[in-house]
Short mmCIF file of C-alpha atoms and ligand atoms in Angstrom, two decimals:
data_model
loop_
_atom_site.label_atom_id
_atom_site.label_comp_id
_atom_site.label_asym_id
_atom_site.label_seq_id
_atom_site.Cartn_x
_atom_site.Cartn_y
_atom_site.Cartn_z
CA UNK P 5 0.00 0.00 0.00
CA UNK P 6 1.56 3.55 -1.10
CA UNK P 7 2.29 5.77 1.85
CA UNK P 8 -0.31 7.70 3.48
CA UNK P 9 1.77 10.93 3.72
CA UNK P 10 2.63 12.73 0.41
CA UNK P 11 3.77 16.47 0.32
CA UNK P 12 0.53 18.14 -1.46
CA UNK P 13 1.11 18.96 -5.18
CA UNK P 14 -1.41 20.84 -6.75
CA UNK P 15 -0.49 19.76 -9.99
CA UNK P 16 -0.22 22.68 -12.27
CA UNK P 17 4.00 22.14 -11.56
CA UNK P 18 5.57 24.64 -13.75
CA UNK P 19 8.26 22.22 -15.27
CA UNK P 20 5.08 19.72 -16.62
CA UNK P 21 6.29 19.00 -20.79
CA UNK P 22 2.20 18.56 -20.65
CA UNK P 23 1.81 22.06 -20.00
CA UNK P 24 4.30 23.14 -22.24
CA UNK P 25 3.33 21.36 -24.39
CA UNK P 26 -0.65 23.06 -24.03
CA UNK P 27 1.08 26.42 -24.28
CA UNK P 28 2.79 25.42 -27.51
CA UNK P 29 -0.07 24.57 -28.51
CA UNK P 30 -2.49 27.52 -27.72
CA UNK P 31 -0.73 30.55 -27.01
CA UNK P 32 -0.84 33.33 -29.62
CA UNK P 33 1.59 36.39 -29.52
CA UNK P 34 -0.70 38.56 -27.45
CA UNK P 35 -1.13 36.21 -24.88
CA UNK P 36 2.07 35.60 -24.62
CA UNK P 37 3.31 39.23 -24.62
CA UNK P 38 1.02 39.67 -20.96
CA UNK P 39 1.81 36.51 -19.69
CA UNK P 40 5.60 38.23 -20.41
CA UNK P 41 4.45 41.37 -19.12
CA UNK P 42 3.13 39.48 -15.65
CA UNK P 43 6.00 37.84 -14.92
CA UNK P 44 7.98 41.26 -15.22
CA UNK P 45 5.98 42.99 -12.80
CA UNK P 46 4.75 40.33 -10.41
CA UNK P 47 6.37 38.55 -7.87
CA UNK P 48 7.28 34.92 -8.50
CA UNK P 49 5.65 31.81 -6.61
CA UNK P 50 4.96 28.30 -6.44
CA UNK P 51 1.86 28.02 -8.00
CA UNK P 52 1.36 31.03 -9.07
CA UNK P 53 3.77 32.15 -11.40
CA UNK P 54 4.41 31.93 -14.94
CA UNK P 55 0.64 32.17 -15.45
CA UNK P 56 -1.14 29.25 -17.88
CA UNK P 57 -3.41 32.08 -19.68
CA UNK P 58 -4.90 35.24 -19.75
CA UNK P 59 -8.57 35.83 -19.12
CA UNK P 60 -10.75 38.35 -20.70
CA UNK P 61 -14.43 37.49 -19.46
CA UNK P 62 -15.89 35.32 -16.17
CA UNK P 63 -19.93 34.66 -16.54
CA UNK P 64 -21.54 31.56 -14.85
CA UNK P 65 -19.53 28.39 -15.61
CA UNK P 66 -17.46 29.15 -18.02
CA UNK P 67 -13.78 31.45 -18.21
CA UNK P 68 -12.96 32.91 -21.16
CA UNK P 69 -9.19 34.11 -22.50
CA UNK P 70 -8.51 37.55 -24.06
CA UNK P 71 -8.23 35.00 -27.60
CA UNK P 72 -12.06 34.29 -27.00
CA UNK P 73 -11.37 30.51 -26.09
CA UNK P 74 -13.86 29.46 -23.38
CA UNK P 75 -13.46 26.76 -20.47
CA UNK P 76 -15.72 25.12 -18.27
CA UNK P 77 -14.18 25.80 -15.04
CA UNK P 78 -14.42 23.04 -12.43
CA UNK P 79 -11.93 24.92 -10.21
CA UNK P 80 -12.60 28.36 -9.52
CA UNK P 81 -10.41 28.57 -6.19
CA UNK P 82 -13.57 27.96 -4.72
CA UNK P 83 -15.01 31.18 -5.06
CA UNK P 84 -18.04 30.41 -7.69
CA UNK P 85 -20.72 28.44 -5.88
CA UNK P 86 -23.17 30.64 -7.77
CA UNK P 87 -20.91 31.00 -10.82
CA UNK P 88 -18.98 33.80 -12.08
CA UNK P 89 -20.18 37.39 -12.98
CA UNK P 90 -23.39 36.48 -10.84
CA UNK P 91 -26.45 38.64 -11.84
CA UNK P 92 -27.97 39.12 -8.51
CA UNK P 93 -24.54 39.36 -6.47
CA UNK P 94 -23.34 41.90 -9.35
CA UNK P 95 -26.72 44.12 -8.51
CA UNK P 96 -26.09 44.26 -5.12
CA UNK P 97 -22.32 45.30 -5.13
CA UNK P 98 -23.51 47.97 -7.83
CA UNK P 99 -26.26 49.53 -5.59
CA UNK P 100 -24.25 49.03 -2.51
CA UNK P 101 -21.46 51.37 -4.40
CA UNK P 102 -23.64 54.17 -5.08
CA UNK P 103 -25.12 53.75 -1.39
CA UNK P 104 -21.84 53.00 1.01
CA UNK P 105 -18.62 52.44 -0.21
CA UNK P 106 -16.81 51.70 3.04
CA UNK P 107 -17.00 51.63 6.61
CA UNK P 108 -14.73 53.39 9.06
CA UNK P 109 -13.85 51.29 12.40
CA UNK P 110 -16.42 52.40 14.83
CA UNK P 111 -19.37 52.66 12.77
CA UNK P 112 -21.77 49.94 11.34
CA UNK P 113 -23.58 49.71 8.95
CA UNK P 114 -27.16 47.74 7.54
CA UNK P 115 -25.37 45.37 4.97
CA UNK P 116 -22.88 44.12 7.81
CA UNK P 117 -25.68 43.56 10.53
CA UNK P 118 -28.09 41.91 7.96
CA UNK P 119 -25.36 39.60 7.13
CA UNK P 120 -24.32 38.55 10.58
CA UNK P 121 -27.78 38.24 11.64
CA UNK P 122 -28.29 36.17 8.40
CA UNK P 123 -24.97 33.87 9.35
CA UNK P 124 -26.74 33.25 12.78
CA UNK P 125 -30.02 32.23 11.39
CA UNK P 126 -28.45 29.35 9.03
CA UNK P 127 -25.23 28.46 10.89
CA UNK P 128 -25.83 25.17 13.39
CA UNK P 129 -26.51 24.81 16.61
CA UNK P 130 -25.79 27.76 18.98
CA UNK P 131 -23.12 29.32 16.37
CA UNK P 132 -24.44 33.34 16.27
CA UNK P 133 -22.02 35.98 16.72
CA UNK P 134 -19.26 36.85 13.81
CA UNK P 135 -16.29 38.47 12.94
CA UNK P 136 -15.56 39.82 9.13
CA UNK P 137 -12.06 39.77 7.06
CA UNK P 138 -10.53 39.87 3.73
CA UNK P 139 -9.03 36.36 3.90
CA UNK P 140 -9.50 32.60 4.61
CA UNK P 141 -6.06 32.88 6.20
CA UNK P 142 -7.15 36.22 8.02
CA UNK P 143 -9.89 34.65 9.55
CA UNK P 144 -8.31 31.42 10.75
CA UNK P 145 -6.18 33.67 12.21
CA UNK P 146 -8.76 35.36 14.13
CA UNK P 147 -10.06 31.95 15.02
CA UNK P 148 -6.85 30.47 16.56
CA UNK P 149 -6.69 34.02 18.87
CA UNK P 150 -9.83 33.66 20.09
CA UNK P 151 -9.24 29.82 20.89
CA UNK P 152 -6.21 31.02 23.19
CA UNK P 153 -8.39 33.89 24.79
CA UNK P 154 -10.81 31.61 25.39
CA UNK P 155 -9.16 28.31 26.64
CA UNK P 156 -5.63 30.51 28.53
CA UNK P 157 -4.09 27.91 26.02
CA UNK P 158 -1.64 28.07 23.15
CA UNK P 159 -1.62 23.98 21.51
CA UNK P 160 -3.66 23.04 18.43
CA UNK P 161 -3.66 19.77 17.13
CA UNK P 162 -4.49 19.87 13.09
CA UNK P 163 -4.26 17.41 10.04
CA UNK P 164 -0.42 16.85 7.96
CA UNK P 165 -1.58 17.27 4.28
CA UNK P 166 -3.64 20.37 5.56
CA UNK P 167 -4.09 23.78 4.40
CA UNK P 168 -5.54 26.84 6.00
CA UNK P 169 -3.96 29.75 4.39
CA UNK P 170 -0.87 30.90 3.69
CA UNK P 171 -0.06 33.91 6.20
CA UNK P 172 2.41 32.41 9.31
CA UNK P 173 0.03 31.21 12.03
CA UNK P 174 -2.37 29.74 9.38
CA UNK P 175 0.25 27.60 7.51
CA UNK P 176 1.70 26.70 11.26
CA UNK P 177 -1.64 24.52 11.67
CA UNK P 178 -1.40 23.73 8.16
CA UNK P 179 -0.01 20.48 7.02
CA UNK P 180 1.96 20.72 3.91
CA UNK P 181 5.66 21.57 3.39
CA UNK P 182 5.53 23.66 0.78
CA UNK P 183 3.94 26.13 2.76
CA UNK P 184 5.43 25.12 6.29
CA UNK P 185 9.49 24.59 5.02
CA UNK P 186 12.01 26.54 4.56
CA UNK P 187 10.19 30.12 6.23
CA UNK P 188 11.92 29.44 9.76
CA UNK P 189 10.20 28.76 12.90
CA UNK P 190 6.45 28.63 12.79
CA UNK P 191 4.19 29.32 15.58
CA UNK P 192 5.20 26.82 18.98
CA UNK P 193 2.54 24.17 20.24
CA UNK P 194 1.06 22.97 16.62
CA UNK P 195 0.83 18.99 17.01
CA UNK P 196 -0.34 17.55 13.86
CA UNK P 197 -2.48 14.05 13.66
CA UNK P 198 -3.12 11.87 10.49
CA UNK P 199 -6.13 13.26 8.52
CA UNK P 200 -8.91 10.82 8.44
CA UNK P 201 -8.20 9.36 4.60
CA UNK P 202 -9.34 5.58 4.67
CA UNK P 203 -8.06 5.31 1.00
CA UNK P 204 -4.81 6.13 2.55
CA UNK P 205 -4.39 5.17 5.97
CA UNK P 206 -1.47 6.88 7.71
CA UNK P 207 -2.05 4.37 10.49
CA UNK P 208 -2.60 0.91 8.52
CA UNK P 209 -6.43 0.53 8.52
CA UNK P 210 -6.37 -1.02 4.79
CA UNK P 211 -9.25 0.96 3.34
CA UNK P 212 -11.35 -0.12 6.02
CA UNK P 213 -11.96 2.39 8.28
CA UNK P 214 -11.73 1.40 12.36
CA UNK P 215 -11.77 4.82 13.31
CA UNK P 216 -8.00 4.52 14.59
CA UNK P 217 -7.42 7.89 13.19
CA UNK P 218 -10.16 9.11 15.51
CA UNK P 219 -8.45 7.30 18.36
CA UNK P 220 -4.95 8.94 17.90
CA UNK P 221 -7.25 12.38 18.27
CA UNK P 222 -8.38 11.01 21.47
CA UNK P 223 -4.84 9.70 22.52
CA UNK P 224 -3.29 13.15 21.35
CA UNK P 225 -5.44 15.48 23.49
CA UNK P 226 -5.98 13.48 26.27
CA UNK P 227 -1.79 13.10 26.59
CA UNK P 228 -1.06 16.78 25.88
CA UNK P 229 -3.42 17.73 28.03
CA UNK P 230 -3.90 21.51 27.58
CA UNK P 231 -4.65 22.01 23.76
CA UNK P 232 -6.65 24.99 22.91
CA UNK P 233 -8.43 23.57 19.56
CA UNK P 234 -8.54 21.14 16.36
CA UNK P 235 -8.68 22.75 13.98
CA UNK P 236 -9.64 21.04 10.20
CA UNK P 237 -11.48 21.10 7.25
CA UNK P 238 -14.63 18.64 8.06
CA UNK P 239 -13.87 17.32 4.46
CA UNK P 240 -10.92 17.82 2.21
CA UNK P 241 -10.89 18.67 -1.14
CA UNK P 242 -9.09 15.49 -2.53
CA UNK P 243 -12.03 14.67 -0.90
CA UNK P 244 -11.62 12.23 1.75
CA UNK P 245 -14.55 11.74 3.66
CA UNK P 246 -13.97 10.80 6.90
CA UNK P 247 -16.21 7.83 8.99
CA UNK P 248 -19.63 8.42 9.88
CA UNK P 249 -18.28 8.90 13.28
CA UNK P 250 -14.78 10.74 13.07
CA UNK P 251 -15.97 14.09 13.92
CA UNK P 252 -18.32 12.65 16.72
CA UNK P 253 -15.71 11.35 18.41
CA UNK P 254 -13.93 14.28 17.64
CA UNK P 255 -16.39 16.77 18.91
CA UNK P 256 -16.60 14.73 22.34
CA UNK P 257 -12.91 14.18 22.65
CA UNK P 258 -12.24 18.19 22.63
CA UNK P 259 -15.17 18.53 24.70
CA UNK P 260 -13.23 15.94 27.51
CA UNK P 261 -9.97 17.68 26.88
CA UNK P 262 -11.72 21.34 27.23
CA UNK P 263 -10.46 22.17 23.69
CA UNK P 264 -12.57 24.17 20.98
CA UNK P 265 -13.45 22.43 17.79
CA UNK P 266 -12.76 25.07 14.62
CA UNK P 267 -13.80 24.07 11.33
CA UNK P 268 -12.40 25.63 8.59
CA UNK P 269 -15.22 25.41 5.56
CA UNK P 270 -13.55 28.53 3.42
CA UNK P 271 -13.71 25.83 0.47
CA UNK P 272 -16.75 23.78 0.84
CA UNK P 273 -19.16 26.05 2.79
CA UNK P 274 -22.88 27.41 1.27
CA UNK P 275 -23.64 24.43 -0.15
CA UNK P 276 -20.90 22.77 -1.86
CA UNK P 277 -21.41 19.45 -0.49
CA UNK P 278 -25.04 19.20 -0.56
CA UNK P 279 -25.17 21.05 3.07
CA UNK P 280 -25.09 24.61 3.73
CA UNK P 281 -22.27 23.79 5.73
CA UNK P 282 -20.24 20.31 5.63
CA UNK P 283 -20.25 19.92 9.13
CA UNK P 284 -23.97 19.37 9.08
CA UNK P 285 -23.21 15.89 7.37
CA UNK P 286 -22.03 14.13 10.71
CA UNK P 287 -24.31 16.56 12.45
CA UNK P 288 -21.55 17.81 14.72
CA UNK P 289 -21.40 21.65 15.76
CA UNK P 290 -17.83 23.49 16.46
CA UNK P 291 -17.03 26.23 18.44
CA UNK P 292 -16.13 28.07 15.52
CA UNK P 293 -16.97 27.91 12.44
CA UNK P 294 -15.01 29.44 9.46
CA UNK P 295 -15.95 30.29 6.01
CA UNK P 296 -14.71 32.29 3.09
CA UNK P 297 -13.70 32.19 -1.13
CA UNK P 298 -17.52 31.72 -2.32
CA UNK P 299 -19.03 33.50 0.81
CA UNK P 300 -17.89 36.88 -1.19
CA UNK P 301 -19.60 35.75 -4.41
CA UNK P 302 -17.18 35.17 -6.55
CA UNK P 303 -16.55 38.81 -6.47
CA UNK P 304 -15.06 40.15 -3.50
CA UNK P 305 -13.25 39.05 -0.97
CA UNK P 306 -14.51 38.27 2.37
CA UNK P 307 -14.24 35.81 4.95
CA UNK P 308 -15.62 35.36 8.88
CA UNK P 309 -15.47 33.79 11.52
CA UNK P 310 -19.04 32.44 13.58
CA UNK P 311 -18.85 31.09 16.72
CA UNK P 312 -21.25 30.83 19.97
CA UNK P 313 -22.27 33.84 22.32
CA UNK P 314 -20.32 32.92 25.37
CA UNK P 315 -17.39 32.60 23.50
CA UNK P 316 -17.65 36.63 23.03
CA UNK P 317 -15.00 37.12 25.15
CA UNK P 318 -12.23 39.44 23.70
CA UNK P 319 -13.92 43.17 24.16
CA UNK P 320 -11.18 44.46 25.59
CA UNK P 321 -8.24 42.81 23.11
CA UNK P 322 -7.84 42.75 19.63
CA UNK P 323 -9.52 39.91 17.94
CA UNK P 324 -9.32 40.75 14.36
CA UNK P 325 -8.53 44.16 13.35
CA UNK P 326 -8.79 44.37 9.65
CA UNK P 327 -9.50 47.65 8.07
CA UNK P 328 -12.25 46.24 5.82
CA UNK P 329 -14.20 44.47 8.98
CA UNK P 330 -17.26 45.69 7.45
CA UNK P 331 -16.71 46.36 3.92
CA UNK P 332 -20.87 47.16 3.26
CA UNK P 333 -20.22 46.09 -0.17
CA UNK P 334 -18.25 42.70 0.71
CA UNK P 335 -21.50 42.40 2.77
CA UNK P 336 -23.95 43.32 -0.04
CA UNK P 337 -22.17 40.25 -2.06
CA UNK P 338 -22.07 37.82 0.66
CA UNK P 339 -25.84 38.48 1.65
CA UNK P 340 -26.73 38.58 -2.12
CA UNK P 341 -24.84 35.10 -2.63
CA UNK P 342 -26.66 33.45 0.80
CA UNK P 343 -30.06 35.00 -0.83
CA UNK P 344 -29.48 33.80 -4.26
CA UNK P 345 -28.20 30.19 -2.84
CA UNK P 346 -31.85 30.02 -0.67
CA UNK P 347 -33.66 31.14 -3.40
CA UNK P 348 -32.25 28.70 -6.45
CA UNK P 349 -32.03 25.42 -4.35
CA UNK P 350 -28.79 25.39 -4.98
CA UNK P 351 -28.08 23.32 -1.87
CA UNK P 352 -30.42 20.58 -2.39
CA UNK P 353 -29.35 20.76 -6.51
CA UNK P 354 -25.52 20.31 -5.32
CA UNK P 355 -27.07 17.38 -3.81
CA UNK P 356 -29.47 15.80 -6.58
CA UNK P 357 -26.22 16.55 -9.12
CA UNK P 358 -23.87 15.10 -6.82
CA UNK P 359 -24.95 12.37 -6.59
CA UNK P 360 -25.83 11.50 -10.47
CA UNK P 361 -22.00 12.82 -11.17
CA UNK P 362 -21.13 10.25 -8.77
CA UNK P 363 -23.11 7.89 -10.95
CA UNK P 364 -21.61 8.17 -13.54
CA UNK P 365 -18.06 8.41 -12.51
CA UNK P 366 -18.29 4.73 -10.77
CA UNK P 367 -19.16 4.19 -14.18
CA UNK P 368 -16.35 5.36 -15.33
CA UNK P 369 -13.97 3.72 -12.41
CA UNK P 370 -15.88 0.24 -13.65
CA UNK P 371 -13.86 0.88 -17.48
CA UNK P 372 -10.92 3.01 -16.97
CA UNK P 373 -8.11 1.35 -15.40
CA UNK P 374 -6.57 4.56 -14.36
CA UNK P 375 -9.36 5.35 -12.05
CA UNK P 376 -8.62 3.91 -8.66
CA UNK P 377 -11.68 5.57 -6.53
CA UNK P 378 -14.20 7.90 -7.21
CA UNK P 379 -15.25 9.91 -4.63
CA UNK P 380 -17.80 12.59 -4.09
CA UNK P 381 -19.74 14.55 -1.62
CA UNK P 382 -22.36 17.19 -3.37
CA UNK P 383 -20.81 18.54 -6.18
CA UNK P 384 -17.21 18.13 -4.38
CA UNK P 385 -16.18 15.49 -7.03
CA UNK P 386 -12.80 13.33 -7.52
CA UNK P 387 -11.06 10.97 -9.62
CA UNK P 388 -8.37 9.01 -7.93
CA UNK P 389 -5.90 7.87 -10.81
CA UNK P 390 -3.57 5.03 -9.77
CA UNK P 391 -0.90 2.99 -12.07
CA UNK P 392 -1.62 0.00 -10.16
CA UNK P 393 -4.91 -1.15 -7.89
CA UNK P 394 -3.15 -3.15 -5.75
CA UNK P 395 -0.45 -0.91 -4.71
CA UNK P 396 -2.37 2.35 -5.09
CA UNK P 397 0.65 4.08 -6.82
CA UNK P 398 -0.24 7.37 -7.40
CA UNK P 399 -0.69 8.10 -11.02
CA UNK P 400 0.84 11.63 -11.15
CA UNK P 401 2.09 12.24 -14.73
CA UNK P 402 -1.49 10.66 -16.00
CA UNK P 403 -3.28 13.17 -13.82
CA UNK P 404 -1.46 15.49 -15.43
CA UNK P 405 -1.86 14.60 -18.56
CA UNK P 406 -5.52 14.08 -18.55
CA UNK P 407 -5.57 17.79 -16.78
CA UNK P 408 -4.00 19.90 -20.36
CA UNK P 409 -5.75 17.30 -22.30
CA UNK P 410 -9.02 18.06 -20.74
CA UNK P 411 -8.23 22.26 -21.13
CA UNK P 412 -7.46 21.20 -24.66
CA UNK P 413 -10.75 20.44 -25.12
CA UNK P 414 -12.44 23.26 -22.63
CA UNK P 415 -12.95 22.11 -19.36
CA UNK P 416 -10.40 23.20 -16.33
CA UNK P 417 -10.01 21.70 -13.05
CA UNK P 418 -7.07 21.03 -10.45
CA UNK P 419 -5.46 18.20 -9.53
CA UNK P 420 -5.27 17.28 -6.10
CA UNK P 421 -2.42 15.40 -4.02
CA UNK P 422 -0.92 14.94 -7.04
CA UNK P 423 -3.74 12.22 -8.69
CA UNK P 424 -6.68 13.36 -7.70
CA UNK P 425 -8.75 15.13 -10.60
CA UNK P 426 -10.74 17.22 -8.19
CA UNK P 427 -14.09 18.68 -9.78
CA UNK P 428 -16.08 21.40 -7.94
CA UNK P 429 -17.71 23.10 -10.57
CA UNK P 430 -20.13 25.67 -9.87
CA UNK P 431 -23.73 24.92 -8.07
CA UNK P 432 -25.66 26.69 -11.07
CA UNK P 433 -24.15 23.80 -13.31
CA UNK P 434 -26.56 22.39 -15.66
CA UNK P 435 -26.64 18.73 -15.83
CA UNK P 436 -25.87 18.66 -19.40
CA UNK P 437 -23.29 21.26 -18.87
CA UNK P 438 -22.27 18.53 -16.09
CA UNK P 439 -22.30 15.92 -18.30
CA UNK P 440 -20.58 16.98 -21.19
CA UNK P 441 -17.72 17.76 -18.74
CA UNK P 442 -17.53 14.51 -17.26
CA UNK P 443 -17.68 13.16 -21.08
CA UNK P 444 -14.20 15.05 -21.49
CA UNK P 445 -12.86 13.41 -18.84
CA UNK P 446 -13.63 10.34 -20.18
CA UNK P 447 -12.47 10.77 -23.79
CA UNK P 448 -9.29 11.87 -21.92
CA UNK P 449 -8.55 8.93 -19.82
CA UNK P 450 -9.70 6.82 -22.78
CA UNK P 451 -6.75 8.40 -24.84
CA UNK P 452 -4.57 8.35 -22.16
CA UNK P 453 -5.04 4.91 -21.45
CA UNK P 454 -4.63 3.95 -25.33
CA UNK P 455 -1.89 5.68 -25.86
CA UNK P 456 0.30 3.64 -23.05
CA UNK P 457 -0.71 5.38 -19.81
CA UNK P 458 -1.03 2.65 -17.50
C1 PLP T 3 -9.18 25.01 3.57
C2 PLP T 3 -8.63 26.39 3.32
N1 PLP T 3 -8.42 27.20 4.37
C3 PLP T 3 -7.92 28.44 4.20
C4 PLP T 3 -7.59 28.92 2.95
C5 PLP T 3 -7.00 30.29 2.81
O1 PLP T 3 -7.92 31.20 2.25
P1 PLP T 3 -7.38 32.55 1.59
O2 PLP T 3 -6.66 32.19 0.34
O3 PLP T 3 -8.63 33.37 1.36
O4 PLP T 3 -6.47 33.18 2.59
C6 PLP T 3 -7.80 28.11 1.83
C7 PLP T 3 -7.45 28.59 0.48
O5 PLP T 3 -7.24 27.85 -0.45
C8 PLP T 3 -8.34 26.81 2.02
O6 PLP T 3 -8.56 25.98 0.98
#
C-alpha cells in the first residue's frame, strides 16, 4: 500500500512537458506578450507564477481568454458556488457602491448587521455571533486568537496534508511543506495528527476504516493535556470523507480535553457538499466555524469567523482588526450570494447533481483502469488515478496529462495530491453542462489509457 503521507502537489508544476506542451499549442503572440508582461511585474511563486493564460471574461460556468477561447471551469479557487459574474450578487455590489462604499472602524452599517444576523439564522446549533475579514487565512487567524483567549491555552492539534492559508500562524496549523518549510520557525505548540483518509491510511487501517485515526485524536489530546483547539477542514478537497463517526468522536474528545473544535469550511461552505455547511453531514457543531472564497460571491473578498455567544470574550483585546471588517459592499455580495443560494435550491441541486455525477463516474472507475476511486460529496467530485490497484501508486504524470488534455478540449479543473482530478464546478451547473464535462474526462482517460498510460 503507497504511503499515506505525500507532500501536497497541486499539480499545475511549472516544469510539466504537458503544460508546455498546451502552451505550444495555444498561445498566440498577445497572450504571450502579458503573460511576459506578468511575470515582469509580479512577484514569482509556487503556484502562481508563470501564469497558464490570460482571461478576458468570467460569466456563470465558463472562463474565457482575451483569444475568446472558453473553459468550463471546475476549479474556480472555490469562489463560484453561484458561478462567475453572478447577476444578482453583481446588482447588489452595484447599488451598494452608489449607497456606502466603506466603513470606518467604529461605525456599522445595515449590509454588515443583515449579514451577521443572516450567518446566525443558518449556521448550526448555537453558532451566532461573527467576525468579518478579507481572507481565509485572516480569519483562521482570528479563530486560533480567540481559541487562546478563550481556553488561557496556546496547543492546536491539526491534520499533515492540511491547508488553512498561507499567512504564518495559518500555515503553522497547516499540514503541507511547501507552505510550512524553509520560512523558519512557525508558531510553537502545533501537534499535527493523520487526517482521516481511509483510501490512505497513515495508520494501517487497509481501506477499512476502524476509526483509529479518531483514536490517535483522542490519545493526542488526552496526553497533551492543555490544547486549545482542532482545527480542520470537516472534508478535504481530494475529498476524503472521513467515517460516519470521526468528527463525533472528535467533537466529544475536545469537549473531555476542554479544547474548541474550529472548522475551517472557506472551500466547501454554502452548499458545496449538498449542506449549507459540511459539518452538518455528521451533524456535529464546532465552536467556531469558518468560512470564506464563495461567501464573497465570486466577487469580493470576504471571509468570517461564527462562533457561539459565550465565547464573546475578547472586548477588551484585539480579535481581528482588519481595516475592511465591514466592507458594506463585501457584505452586499455575501448576503446577495446566501439570498441567491436560498432562493435557487442550490443546496439541495448540489445534492441531486452530486450524486448522479457520482453515478456516472463509478461508471467510469468500472472501465478506466486509471481510475482507482471515485469519490464525491455534493458537487465536491474526484477521480483518484492510480498505475496499479493493488499498490495504489499514485498516477501523477497521468493526472497530469488528462488535466491539459481536458483544457485542450475546454474544461479546467485542479489536480489534487498529485492524482486526484478534483471537480467542484459551480452549483448553477446544468446537468448537461455537467455531463458533457464529465464526457471530457472520459475521452481523456480513454486516450490516455490507449496511448500507453497505465
Ligand atoms: C481550507 C482552506 N483554508 C484556508 C484557505 C486560505 O484562504 P485565503 O486564500 O482566502 O487566505 C484556503 C485557500 O485555499 C483553504 O482551501
Amino acid at each position: 500500500m503507497a504511503s499515506g503521507s505525500f507532500e501536497g502537489i497541486e499539480g499545475d508544476l511549472n516544469l510539466s512537458p504537458h503544460r508546455a506542451e498546451w502552451t505550444r499549442r495555444n498561445i498566440g503572440g498577445e497572450t504571450r506578450r502579458w503573460l511576459d508582461e506578468d511575470a515582469r511585474y509580479f512577484l514569482h511563486q509556487v503556484l502562481s507564477t508563470p501564469c497558464l493564460d490570460v482571461l478576458a471574461h468570467a460569466d456563470g460556468i465558463y472562463l474565457e481568454d482575451i483569444e475568446g477561447r472558453r473553459f468550463m471551469d471546475f476549479h474556480g479557487n472555490s469562489v463560484h458556488q453561484v458561478g462567475f459574474g453572478n447577476p444578482a450578487v453583481i446588482a447588489a455590489v452595484k447599488a451598494q457602491l452608489d449607497a456606502l462604499a466603506f466603513c470606518t472602524r467604529r461605525y456599522t452599517n445595515i449590509p454588515a448587521v443583515e449579514l451577521a444576523r443572516t450567518l446566525a439564522r443558518i449556521t448550526p446549533g448555537e453558532l451566532g455571533k461573527s467576525l468579518f475579514c478579507p481572507s481565509g487565512a485572516a480569519a483562521v487567524g482570528m479563530a486560533l486568537r480567540l481559541a487562546r483567549a478563550v481556553t488561557g491555552r496556546h496547543k492546536t492539534l491539526s491534520m499533515w496534508d492540511s491547508f488553512h492559508g498561507a499567512s504564518l500562524d495559518a500555515a503553522s496549523v497547516g499540514g503541507e511543506r511547501m507552505f510550512r518549510g524553509d520560512i523558519g520557525p512557525l508558531l510553537p505548540g502545533t501537534e499535527h495528527v493523520p487526517p482521516p483518509d481511509a483510501s490512505r491510511c497513515a495508520l494501517g487501517c487497509g481501506g477499512r476504516c476502524d476509526l483509529r485515526c479518531a483514536g490517535y485524536v483522542e490519545y493526542v489530546l488526552e496526553r497533551e493535556g492543555d490544547v486549545a483547539a482542532v482545527i480542520a477542514e470537516p472534508v478535504r478537497s481530494t475529498p476524503a470523507i472521513p467515517h460516519p463517526d470521526y468528527w463525533p468522536r472528535v467533537r466529544a474528545a475536545c469537549d473531555r480535553a476542554g479544547a474548541l473544535l474550529i472548522f475551517d469550511e472557506i472551500p466547501q461552505c454554502l452548499g458545496r457538499t449538498g449542506k449549507m455547511f459540511a459539518c452538518e453531514h455528521w451533524g456535529v457543531v464546532p465552536d467556531i466555524l469558518v468560512l470564506g472564497k464563495g461567501f464573497g460571491g465570486g466577487i469580493l473578498p470576504m471571509a468570517a469567523i461564527v462562533t457561539r455567544p459565550e465565547l464573546d470574550v475578547m472586548a477588551d483585546r484585539a480579535l481581528g482588526h482588519y481595516t475592511h471588517e465591514k466592507n458594506p459592499v463585501g457584505c452586499a455580495a455575501a448576503l446577495a450570494t446566501i439570498q441567491y443560494i436560498k432562493r435557487e435550491g442550490l443546496v439541495e441541486r448540489a445534492r441531486a447533481l452530486g450524486a448522479h455525477a457520482l453515478a456516472r463516474m463509478r461508471e467510469m472507475a468500472g472501465r478506466h483502469r486509471l481510475i482507482g476511486e471515485a469519490r464525491g460529496l455534493g458537487l465536491l467530485l474526484g477521480l483518484e488515478l492510480v498505475r496499479d490497484a493493488e499498490t495504489r501508486e499514485r498516477a501523477t504524470e497521468e493526472a497530469d496529462r488528462v488535466m491539459y488534455r481536458a483544457l485542450e478540449r475546454g474544461l479546467s479543473f485542479k489536480v489534487s495530491a498529485g492524482n486526484v482530478l478534483t471537480l467542484t464546478p459551480p452549483l448553477t451547473i446544468t446537468e448537461a453542462e455537467l455531463d458533457r464535462a464529465l464526457a471530457i474526462v472520459d475521452e481523456c482517460l480513454t486516450e490516455i489509457e490507449a496511448s500507453g498510460g497505465s
